[in-house]
Amino acid sequence: MAARTPKIPARNTLLSSSLDGMDDLFDFKTKEETAQPQQGQETDGTGLLEMDFDRMEPFPDHKFKLYGGQRLQDMVESIRELGILEPIILWKHEDRHTILSGHNRVNAARLAGLTRGPVVIKENLDHAEAVLIVTETNLRQRSFDDLTFSEKAFCLKQHYDAIKCQGKRNDLLREIEELVNPHEMGKNGTSLENPKKSDAGAAVSEEYGLSRDRIARYLRIATLAAPLLECLDARTLGFEAAYDISFVKAEMQPLMAQLITDGGCRIDTKKSALLHDYARKGKLTEELLRQVITDEKAKKPKNTQPIKIKDTVISRFFDGGQSRKEIEETIIKALELYFARDGGATGQKAG
C-alpha cells in the first residue's frame, strides 16, 4: 500500500507572500518519513510511523490555547470513530520529540482513550523554523478570526520576525517598525506618535482586513507580560488600553495585572493614555502607576488653598490682646458650639 501523504490546507496566512521558504518546511516527502521505526514507534499500516503520546512533549511556551467545549467534544468523537486522520508533526532534537502541530489532536485522542498516534518527524530545524511551523499549522487549521487577541499578536509577530530575518520587504518593515516605536522620529522629521494619523495605514492583507497600523498595535501588544495578555483575552483589558500600557516598563507590568485581577481595577482608555504619556516621558513610577489605576490620583481635594480671615473680622471679636493661639482656640470653640446647636447667635467681642 502506498504511503499516506499528510494533507495540510493551502497556506492562507498574513504576510505569507514573503515567506518563500515555508513550503519547504512542510515538504513531508523526505527520508525522515521512511525512517525505520525505533523503540516506542510502529507503523500504522500506511507507511506512517506511530508513537506513544508519553514520548511527546508540548512545544515550550505554546501560545495557542487548546480547544474546549463543543469543539473539543466533536474532535474526541471524531477520533473515536475515525482515528487521527492527520499526523502529529514532531521536532526531533537532542533525543526529544517536541510537538509542532497536533497539541489538540493529542489532547483529544487521550480523552478518546488512545495512547499513541501517527507522526511525522522533522529534523534539522532551528528554533525559529520550529516556531514558524507551530504558527503556520495553527493558522492553516483555524480561521485567523477564531484566534484570541494574544494568539493573533503571537502569529503576527512571528511572521514579522520571519520576514525581518529574511531581509525582504524592507519598505514594509520600515513602516511597521516606525509604527511599533511611535516615539522615534522618522528621517523626514515626521512624528509617528499617533499611528492612526500616519500615512502608513494601507492594508497589508485585504483578506484579514488588517492595516499596518493594526499590525503595529498587535506587535506592541505581543510584548506584554503573559498575565496582561490573559486579561486581554478575558476582556478585562481593552485592545487600545493594552496597546497603551505596552509602553510601560516590563518590570511594572505584573503590578498592573495584579491590580486588574486581584484588585478589581479597570484600566480604561483614559487611564491607559495617561500611563502611556507618563511612560513616554520617563516619569512613571510604581506609586504613580498604582495611583492612576486605582483612581487615587483623581481624589485630590477640590480646594487646597488655606482659608484666611480678614483683619476686620478678627478686630470685630478680639481686642488685640490675645495671642494667635488663643484666637484659634476661641474660634474652634465657637464653631463647635455653633454646629452643636445647628446655629448660633452673633458672637461678642472677647476682651
PDB file of C-alpha atoms in Angstrom, residues 89-322:
ATOM      1  CA  ILE A  89       4.263  16.786  13.436  1.00  0.00           C
ATOM      2  CA  LEU A  90       7.187  16.308  15.811  1.00  0.00           C
ATOM      3  CA  TRP A  91      10.537  18.070  16.023  1.00  0.00           C
ATOM      4  CA  LYS A  92      13.341  15.692  16.950  1.00  0.00           C
ATOM      5  CA  HIS A  93      16.182  17.461  18.672  1.00  0.00           C
ATOM      6  CA  GLU A  94      18.536  16.338  21.408  1.00  0.00           C
ATOM      7  CA  ASP A  95      16.702  12.986  21.612  1.00  0.00           C
ATOM      8  CA  ARG A  96      13.446  14.804  22.401  1.00  0.00           C
ATOM      9  CA  HIS A  97      10.250  14.787  20.366  1.00  0.00           C
ATOM     10  CA  THR A  98       8.502  18.152  20.630  1.00  0.00           C
ATOM     11  CA  ILE A  99       5.027  18.651  19.185  1.00  0.00           C
ATOM     12  CA  LEU A 100       4.956  21.282  16.477  1.00  0.00           C
ATOM     13  CA  SER A 101       1.469  20.510  15.206  1.00  0.00           C
ATOM     14  CA  GLY A 102      -1.100  18.332  16.918  1.00  0.00           C
ATOM     15  CA  HIS A 103      -1.466  19.558  20.504  1.00  0.00           C
ATOM     16  CA  ASN A 104      -5.264  19.421  20.184  1.00  0.00           C
ATOM     17  CA  ARG A 105      -5.198  16.024  18.475  1.00  0.00           C
ATOM     18  CA  VAL A 106      -3.062  14.537  21.235  1.00  0.00           C
ATOM     19  CA  ASN A 107      -5.311  16.013  23.913  1.00  0.00           C
ATOM     20  CA  ALA A 108      -8.497  14.786  22.234  1.00  0.00           C
ATOM     21  CA  ALA A 109      -7.003  11.366  21.478  1.00  0.00           C
ATOM     22  CA  ARG A 110      -6.073  10.892  25.119  1.00  0.00           C
ATOM     23  CA  LEU A 111      -9.658  11.743  26.089  1.00  0.00           C
ATOM     24  CA  ALA A 112     -10.847   9.249  23.480  1.00  0.00           C
ATOM     25  CA  GLY A 113      -8.785   6.539  25.164  1.00  0.00           C
ATOM     26  CA  LEU A 114      -5.876   6.337  22.696  1.00  0.00           C
ATOM     27  CA  THR A 115      -2.260   6.121  23.805  1.00  0.00           C
ATOM     28  CA  ARG A 116      -0.446   6.663  20.507  1.00  0.00           C
ATOM     29  CA  GLY A 117      -0.903   8.268  17.117  1.00  0.00           C
ATOM     30  CA  PRO A 118       0.625   8.707  13.625  1.00  0.00           C
ATOM     31  CA  VAL A 119       3.561  11.079  13.430  1.00  0.00           C
ATOM     32  CA  VAL A 120       5.843  12.840  11.006  1.00  0.00           C
ATOM     33  CA  ILE A 121       9.259  13.572  12.452  1.00  0.00           C
ATOM     34  CA  LYS A 122      11.127  16.667  11.336  1.00  0.00           C
ATOM     35  CA  GLU A 123      14.835  17.048  11.977  1.00  0.00           C
ATOM     36  CA  ASN A 124      17.495  19.611  11.131  1.00  0.00           C
ATOM     37  CA  LEU A 125      15.336  22.558  12.202  1.00  0.00           C
ATOM     38  CA  ASP A 126      16.462  25.541  14.190  1.00  0.00           C
ATOM     39  CA  HIS A 127      14.211  27.067  16.843  1.00  0.00           C
ATOM     40  CA  ALA A 128      12.973  29.857  14.557  1.00  0.00           C
ATOM     41  CA  GLU A 129      11.864  27.352  11.915  1.00  0.00           C
ATOM     42  CA  ALA A 130      10.154  25.251  14.581  1.00  0.00           C
ATOM     43  CA  VAL A 131       8.229  28.276  15.827  1.00  0.00           C
ATOM     44  CA  LEU A 132       7.139  29.095  12.288  1.00  0.00           C
ATOM     45  CA  ILE A 133       5.774  25.579  11.808  1.00  0.00           C
ATOM     46  CA  VAL A 134       3.803  25.914  15.050  1.00  0.00           C
ATOM     47  CA  THR A 135       2.373  29.226  13.867  1.00  0.00           C
ATOM     48  CA  GLU A 136       1.697  28.241  10.270  1.00  0.00           C
ATOM     49  CA  THR A 137      -0.011  24.949  11.068  1.00  0.00           C
ATOM     50  CA  ASN A 138      -2.304  26.625  13.580  1.00  0.00           C
ATOM     51  CA  LEU A 139      -3.262  29.250  11.016  1.00  0.00           C
ATOM     52  CA  ARG A 140      -3.931  26.588   8.406  1.00  0.00           C
ATOM     53  CA  GLN A 141      -6.223  24.668  10.726  1.00  0.00           C
ATOM     54  CA  ARG A 142      -8.349  27.523  12.053  1.00  0.00           C
ATOM     55  CA  SER A 143      -9.508  30.947  10.966  1.00  0.00           C
ATOM     56  CA  PHE A 144      -7.480  33.979  11.974  1.00  0.00           C
ATOM     57  CA  ASP A 145     -10.695  35.472  13.348  1.00  0.00           C
ATOM     58  CA  ASP A 146     -11.095  32.464  15.646  1.00  0.00           C
ATOM     59  CA  LEU A 147      -7.841  33.239  17.445  1.00  0.00           C
ATOM     60  CA  THR A 148      -7.727  35.171  20.696  1.00  0.00           C
ATOM     61  CA  PHE A 149      -6.048  38.579  20.828  1.00  0.00           C
ATOM     62  CA  SER A 150      -2.870  37.091  22.297  1.00  0.00           C
ATOM     63  CA  GLU A 151      -2.761  34.344  19.653  1.00  0.00           C
ATOM     64  CA  LYS A 152      -3.183  36.899  16.863  1.00  0.00           C
ATOM     65  CA  ALA A 153      -0.412  39.028  18.353  1.00  0.00           C
ATOM     66  CA  PHE A 154       1.866  35.999  18.545  1.00  0.00           C
ATOM     67  CA  CYS A 155       1.143  34.961  14.948  1.00  0.00           C
ATOM     68  CA  LEU A 156       1.744  38.410  13.523  1.00  0.00           C
ATOM     69  CA  LYS A 157       4.962  38.825  15.483  1.00  0.00           C
ATOM     70  CA  GLN A 158       6.290  35.500  14.229  1.00  0.00           C
ATOM     71  CA  HIS A 159       5.530  36.417  10.615  1.00  0.00           C
ATOM     72  CA  TYR A 160       7.053  39.845  11.057  1.00  0.00           C
ATOM     73  CA  ASP A 161      10.209  38.414  12.643  1.00  0.00           C
ATOM     74  CA  ALA A 162      10.477  35.815   9.885  1.00  0.00           C
ATOM     75  CA  ILE A 163      10.273  38.441   7.141  1.00  0.00           C
ATOM     76  CA  LYS A 164      12.745  40.616   9.022  1.00  0.00           C
ATOM     77  CA  CYS A 165      15.213  37.739   9.233  1.00  0.00           C
ATOM     78  CA  GLN A 166      14.864  37.133   5.513  1.00  0.00           C
ATOM     79  CA  GLY A 167      15.644  40.757   4.801  1.00  0.00           C
ATOM     80  CA  LYS A 168      12.705  41.109   2.427  1.00  0.00           C
ATOM     81  CA  ARG A 169      10.115  43.837   2.054  1.00  0.00           C
ATOM     82  CA  ASN A 170      12.310  46.376   3.830  1.00  0.00           C
ATOM     83  CA  ASP A 171       9.934  49.168   2.883  1.00  0.00           C
ATOM     84  CA  LEU A 172       7.049  47.476   4.685  1.00  0.00           C
ATOM     85  CA  LEU A 173       9.234  46.561   7.650  1.00  0.00           C
ATOM     86  CA  ARG A 174      10.416  50.150   7.984  1.00  0.00           C
ATOM     87  CA  GLU A 175       6.880  51.488   8.106  1.00  0.00           C
ATOM     88  CA  ILE A 176       5.764  48.891  10.626  1.00  0.00           C
ATOM     89  CA  GLU A 177       8.896  49.476  12.714  1.00  0.00           C
ATOM     90  CA  GLU A 178       8.062  53.166  12.910  1.00  0.00           C
ATOM     91  CA  LEU A 179       4.508  52.375  13.946  1.00  0.00           C
ATOM     92  CA  VAL A 180       5.674  49.933  16.601  1.00  0.00           C
ATOM     93  CA  ASN A 181       8.016  52.581  18.025  1.00  0.00           C
ATOM     94  CA  PRO A 182       5.971  55.760  17.540  1.00  0.00           C
ATOM     95  CA  HIS A 183       8.099  57.890  19.856  1.00  0.00           C
ATOM     96  CA  GLU A 184      11.051  57.772  17.494  1.00  0.00           C
ATOM     97  CA  MET A 185      11.241  60.383  14.746  1.00  0.00           C
ATOM     98  CA  GLY A 186      11.478  59.267  11.143  1.00  0.00           C
ATOM     99  CA  LYS A 187      14.192  60.514   8.827  1.00  0.00           C
ATOM    100  CA  ASN A 188      11.774  63.013   7.363  1.00  0.00           C
ATOM    101  CA  GLY A 189      11.232  64.509  10.819  1.00  0.00           C
ATOM    102  CA  THR A 190       7.608  63.441  10.980  1.00  0.00           C
ATOM    103  CA  SER A 191       6.430  62.258  14.346  1.00  0.00           C
ATOM    104  CA  LEU A 192       4.521  58.968  14.334  1.00  0.00           C
ATOM    105  CA  GLU A 193       3.180  59.354  17.855  1.00  0.00           C
ATOM    106  CA  ASN A 194      -0.340  58.564  16.714  1.00  0.00           C
ATOM    107  CA  PRO A 195      -0.308  55.748  14.144  1.00  0.00           C
ATOM    108  CA  LYS A 196      -3.949  56.410  13.288  1.00  0.00           C
ATOM    109  CA  LYS A 197      -2.929  59.726  11.741  1.00  0.00           C
ATOM    110  CA  SER A 198       0.012  58.380   9.764  1.00  0.00           C
ATOM    111  CA  ASP A 199       0.020  57.624   6.056  1.00  0.00           C
ATOM    112  CA  ALA A 200       1.094  54.045   6.746  1.00  0.00           C
ATOM    113  CA  GLY A 201      -2.431  52.747   7.169  1.00  0.00           C
ATOM    114  CA  ALA A 202      -2.724  50.908   3.866  1.00  0.00           C
ATOM    115  CA  ALA A 203      -3.991  47.366   4.245  1.00  0.00           C
ATOM    116  CA  VAL A 204      -1.295  44.699   4.449  1.00  0.00           C
ATOM    117  CA  SER A 205      -3.840  41.970   3.849  1.00  0.00           C
ATOM    118  CA  GLU A 206      -7.271  42.519   2.320  1.00  0.00           C
ATOM    119  CA  GLU A 207      -8.302  39.055   3.389  1.00  0.00           C
ATOM    120  CA  TYR A 208      -7.742  39.756   7.075  1.00  0.00           C
ATOM    121  CA  GLY A 209      -8.688  43.414   6.840  1.00  0.00           C
ATOM    122  CA  LEU A 210      -5.676  44.499   8.864  1.00  0.00           C
ATOM    123  CA  SER A 211      -3.936  47.787   8.247  1.00  0.00           C
ATOM    124  CA  ARG A 212      -0.285  48.317   9.080  1.00  0.00           C
ATOM    125  CA  ASP A 213      -1.480  50.450  11.939  1.00  0.00           C
ATOM    126  CA  ARG A 214      -3.392  47.491  13.370  1.00  0.00           C
ATOM    127  CA  ILE A 215      -0.446  45.165  12.834  1.00  0.00           C
ATOM    128  CA  ALA A 216       1.813  47.618  14.654  1.00  0.00           C
ATOM    129  CA  ARG A 217      -0.536  47.597  17.605  1.00  0.00           C
ATOM    130  CA  TYR A 218      -0.579  43.796  17.670  1.00  0.00           C
ATOM    131  CA  LEU A 219       3.225  43.732  17.566  1.00  0.00           C
ATOM    132  CA  ARG A 220       3.368  46.076  20.561  1.00  0.00           C
ATOM    133  CA  ILE A 221       0.768  44.014  22.419  1.00  0.00           C
ATOM    134  CA  ALA A 222       2.817  40.865  21.783  1.00  0.00           C
ATOM    135  CA  THR A 223       5.466  42.295  24.139  1.00  0.00           C
ATOM    136  CA  LEU A 224       3.070  42.438  27.110  1.00  0.00           C
ATOM    137  CA  ALA A 225       3.613  40.190  30.106  1.00  0.00           C
ATOM    138  CA  ALA A 226       1.627  36.936  29.995  1.00  0.00           C
ATOM    139  CA  PRO A 227      -0.767  37.929  32.835  1.00  0.00           C
ATOM    140  CA  LEU A 228      -1.765  41.075  30.924  1.00  0.00           C
ATOM    141  CA  LEU A 229      -2.329  39.052  27.739  1.00  0.00           C
ATOM    142  CA  GLU A 230      -4.629  36.808  29.761  1.00  0.00           C
ATOM    143  CA  CYS A 231      -6.537  39.909  30.893  1.00  0.00           C
ATOM    144  CA  LEU A 232      -6.823  40.973  27.251  1.00  0.00           C
ATOM    145  CA  ASP A 233      -8.181  37.575  26.196  1.00  0.00           C
ATOM    146  CA  ALA A 234     -10.597  37.617  29.143  1.00  0.00           C
ATOM    147  CA  ARG A 235     -11.708  41.100  28.039  1.00  0.00           C
ATOM    148  CA  THR A 236     -10.935  42.640  31.416  1.00  0.00           C
ATOM    149  CA  LEU A 237      -8.486  44.774  29.445  1.00  0.00           C
ATOM    150  CA  GLY A 238      -9.394  46.513  26.195  1.00  0.00           C
ATOM    151  CA  PHE A 239      -7.347  46.329  22.995  1.00  0.00           C
ATOM    152  CA  GLU A 240      -6.471  50.039  22.816  1.00  0.00           C
ATOM    153  CA  ALA A 241      -5.666  50.123  26.536  1.00  0.00           C
ATOM    154  CA  ALA A 242      -3.412  47.091  26.051  1.00  0.00           C
ATOM    155  CA  TYR A 243      -1.562  48.937  23.293  1.00  0.00           C
ATOM    156  CA  ASP A 244      -1.012  51.973  25.529  1.00  0.00           C
ATOM    157  CA  ILE A 245       0.310  50.029  28.509  1.00  0.00           C
ATOM    158  CA  SER A 246       2.687  48.062  26.278  1.00  0.00           C
ATOM    159  CA  PHE A 247       4.924  51.120  26.618  1.00  0.00           C
ATOM    160  CA  VAL A 248       5.133  50.643  30.394  1.00  0.00           C
ATOM    161  CA  LYS A 249       8.377  49.030  31.556  1.00  0.00           C
ATOM    162  CA  ALA A 250       8.236  45.241  31.768  1.00  0.00           C
ATOM    163  CA  GLU A 251       9.042  45.210  35.484  1.00  0.00           C
ATOM    164  CA  MET A 252       5.885  47.224  36.229  1.00  0.00           C
ATOM    165  CA  GLN A 253       3.527  45.099  34.129  1.00  0.00           C
ATOM    166  CA  PRO A 254       2.928  42.320  36.718  1.00  0.00           C
ATOM    167  CA  LEU A 255       1.704  45.013  39.135  1.00  0.00           C
ATOM    168  CA  MET A 256      -0.834  46.181  36.552  1.00  0.00           C
ATOM    169  CA  ALA A 257      -2.084  42.633  36.055  1.00  0.00           C
ATOM    170  CA  GLN A 258      -2.374  42.182  39.820  1.00  0.00           C
ATOM    171  CA  LEU A 259      -4.400  45.372  40.194  1.00  0.00           C
ATOM    172  CA  ILE A 260      -6.759  44.174  37.451  1.00  0.00           C
ATOM    173  CA  THR A 261      -7.199  40.561  38.559  1.00  0.00           C
ATOM    174  CA  ASP A 262      -6.872  40.790  42.345  1.00  0.00           C
ATOM    175  CA  GLY A 263      -7.771  44.417  42.928  1.00  0.00           C
ATOM    176  CA  GLY A 264     -10.735  44.515  40.584  1.00  0.00           C
ATOM    177  CA  CYS A 265      -9.433  47.702  38.958  1.00  0.00           C
ATOM    178  CA  ARG A 266     -10.254  48.694  35.400  1.00  0.00           C
ATOM    179  CA  ILE A 267      -7.810  50.347  33.021  1.00  0.00           C
ATOM    180  CA  ASP A 268      -9.934  52.333  30.600  1.00  0.00           C
ATOM    181  CA  THR A 269      -8.529  54.276  27.656  1.00  0.00           C
ATOM    182  CA  LYS A 270      -8.306  57.475  29.720  1.00  0.00           C
ATOM    183  CA  LYS A 271      -6.093  55.794  32.315  1.00  0.00           C
ATOM    184  CA  SER A 272      -4.062  53.906  29.703  1.00  0.00           C
ATOM    185  CA  ALA A 273      -3.403  57.099  27.738  1.00  0.00           C
ATOM    186  CA  LEU A 274      -2.182  58.759  30.945  1.00  0.00           C
ATOM    187  CA  LEU A 275       0.104  55.803  31.715  1.00  0.00           C
ATOM    188  CA  HIS A 276       1.368  55.867  28.132  1.00  0.00           C
ATOM    189  CA  ASP A 277       2.184  59.561  28.456  1.00  0.00           C
ATOM    190  CA  TYR A 278       3.986  59.157  31.789  1.00  0.00           C
ATOM    191  CA  ALA A 279       5.936  56.176  30.410  1.00  0.00           C
ATOM    192  CA  ARG A 280       6.916  58.100  27.277  1.00  0.00           C
ATOM    193  CA  LYS A 281       8.241  60.969  29.386  1.00  0.00           C
ATOM    194  CA  GLY A 282      10.119  58.615  31.696  1.00  0.00           C
ATOM    195  CA  LYS A 283       8.129  59.815  34.716  1.00  0.00           C
ATOM    196  CA  LEU A 284       6.160  56.678  35.522  1.00  0.00           C
ATOM    197  CA  THR A 285       6.885  55.117  38.902  1.00  0.00           C
ATOM    198  CA  GLU A 286       5.168  52.179  40.581  1.00  0.00           C
ATOM    199  CA  GLU A 287       3.484  54.520  43.047  1.00  0.00           C
ATOM    200  CA  LEU A 288       2.219  56.799  40.297  1.00  0.00           C
ATOM    201  CA  LEU A 289       1.064  53.760  38.303  1.00  0.00           C
ATOM    202  CA  ARG A 290      -0.873  52.485  41.302  1.00  0.00           C
ATOM    203  CA  GLN A 291      -2.450  55.908  41.875  1.00  0.00           C
ATOM    204  CA  VAL A 292      -3.606  56.170  38.257  1.00  0.00           C
ATOM    205  CA  ILE A 293      -5.080  52.666  38.095  1.00  0.00           C
ATOM    206  CA  THR A 294      -6.811  52.846  41.495  1.00  0.00           C
ATOM    207  CA  ASP A 295      -8.149  56.372  40.823  1.00  0.00           C
ATOM    208  CA  GLU A 296      -6.238  57.799  43.806  1.00  0.00           C
ATOM    209  CA  LYS A 297      -4.727  60.450  41.590  1.00  0.00           C
ATOM    210  CA  ALA A 298      -8.205  61.775  40.838  1.00  0.00           C
ATOM    211  CA  LYS A 299      -9.170  62.089  44.502  1.00  0.00           C
ATOM    212  CA  LYS A 300      -7.414  65.353  45.299  1.00  0.00           C
ATOM    213  CA  PRO A 301      -9.429  67.934  47.284  1.00  0.00           C
ATOM    214  CA  LYS A 302     -11.045  70.482  45.022  1.00  0.00           C
ATOM    215  CA  ASN A 303      -9.816  73.395  47.148  1.00  0.00           C
ATOM    216  CA  THR A 304      -6.441  73.091  48.843  1.00  0.00           C
ATOM    217  CA  GLN A 305      -5.921  76.836  49.409  1.00  0.00           C
ATOM    218  CA  PRO A 306      -5.812  77.919  53.110  1.00  0.00           C
ATOM    219  CA  ILE A 307      -8.770  79.976  54.327  1.00  0.00           C
ATOM    220  CA  LYS A 308      -7.804  83.448  55.534  1.00  0.00           C
ATOM    221  CA  ILE A 309      -9.896  85.541  57.937  1.00  0.00           C
ATOM    222  CA  LYS A 310      -9.778  89.250  57.279  1.00  0.00           C
ATOM    223  CA  ASP A 311      -8.372  91.555  59.954  1.00  0.00           C
ATOM    224  CA  THR A 312     -11.677  93.448  60.098  1.00  0.00           C
ATOM    225  CA  VAL A 313     -13.401  90.208  61.145  1.00  0.00           C
ATOM    226  CA  ILE A 314     -10.775  89.474  63.806  1.00  0.00           C
ATOM    227  CA  SER A 315     -10.983  93.002  65.252  1.00  0.00           C
ATOM    228  CA  ARG A 316     -14.747  92.633  65.468  1.00  0.00           C
ATOM    229  CA  PHE A 317     -14.451  89.879  68.057  1.00  0.00           C
ATOM    230  CA  PHE A 318     -10.998  90.369  69.584  1.00  0.00           C
ATOM    231  CA  ASP A 319      -9.389  93.431  71.137  1.00  0.00           C
ATOM    232  CA  GLY A 320      -5.827  92.626  70.084  1.00  0.00           C
ATOM    233  CA  GLY A 321      -4.608  91.435  73.475  1.00  0.00           C
ATOM    234  CA  GLN A 322      -4.867  87.757  72.571  1.00  0.00           C
TER     235      GLN A 322
END
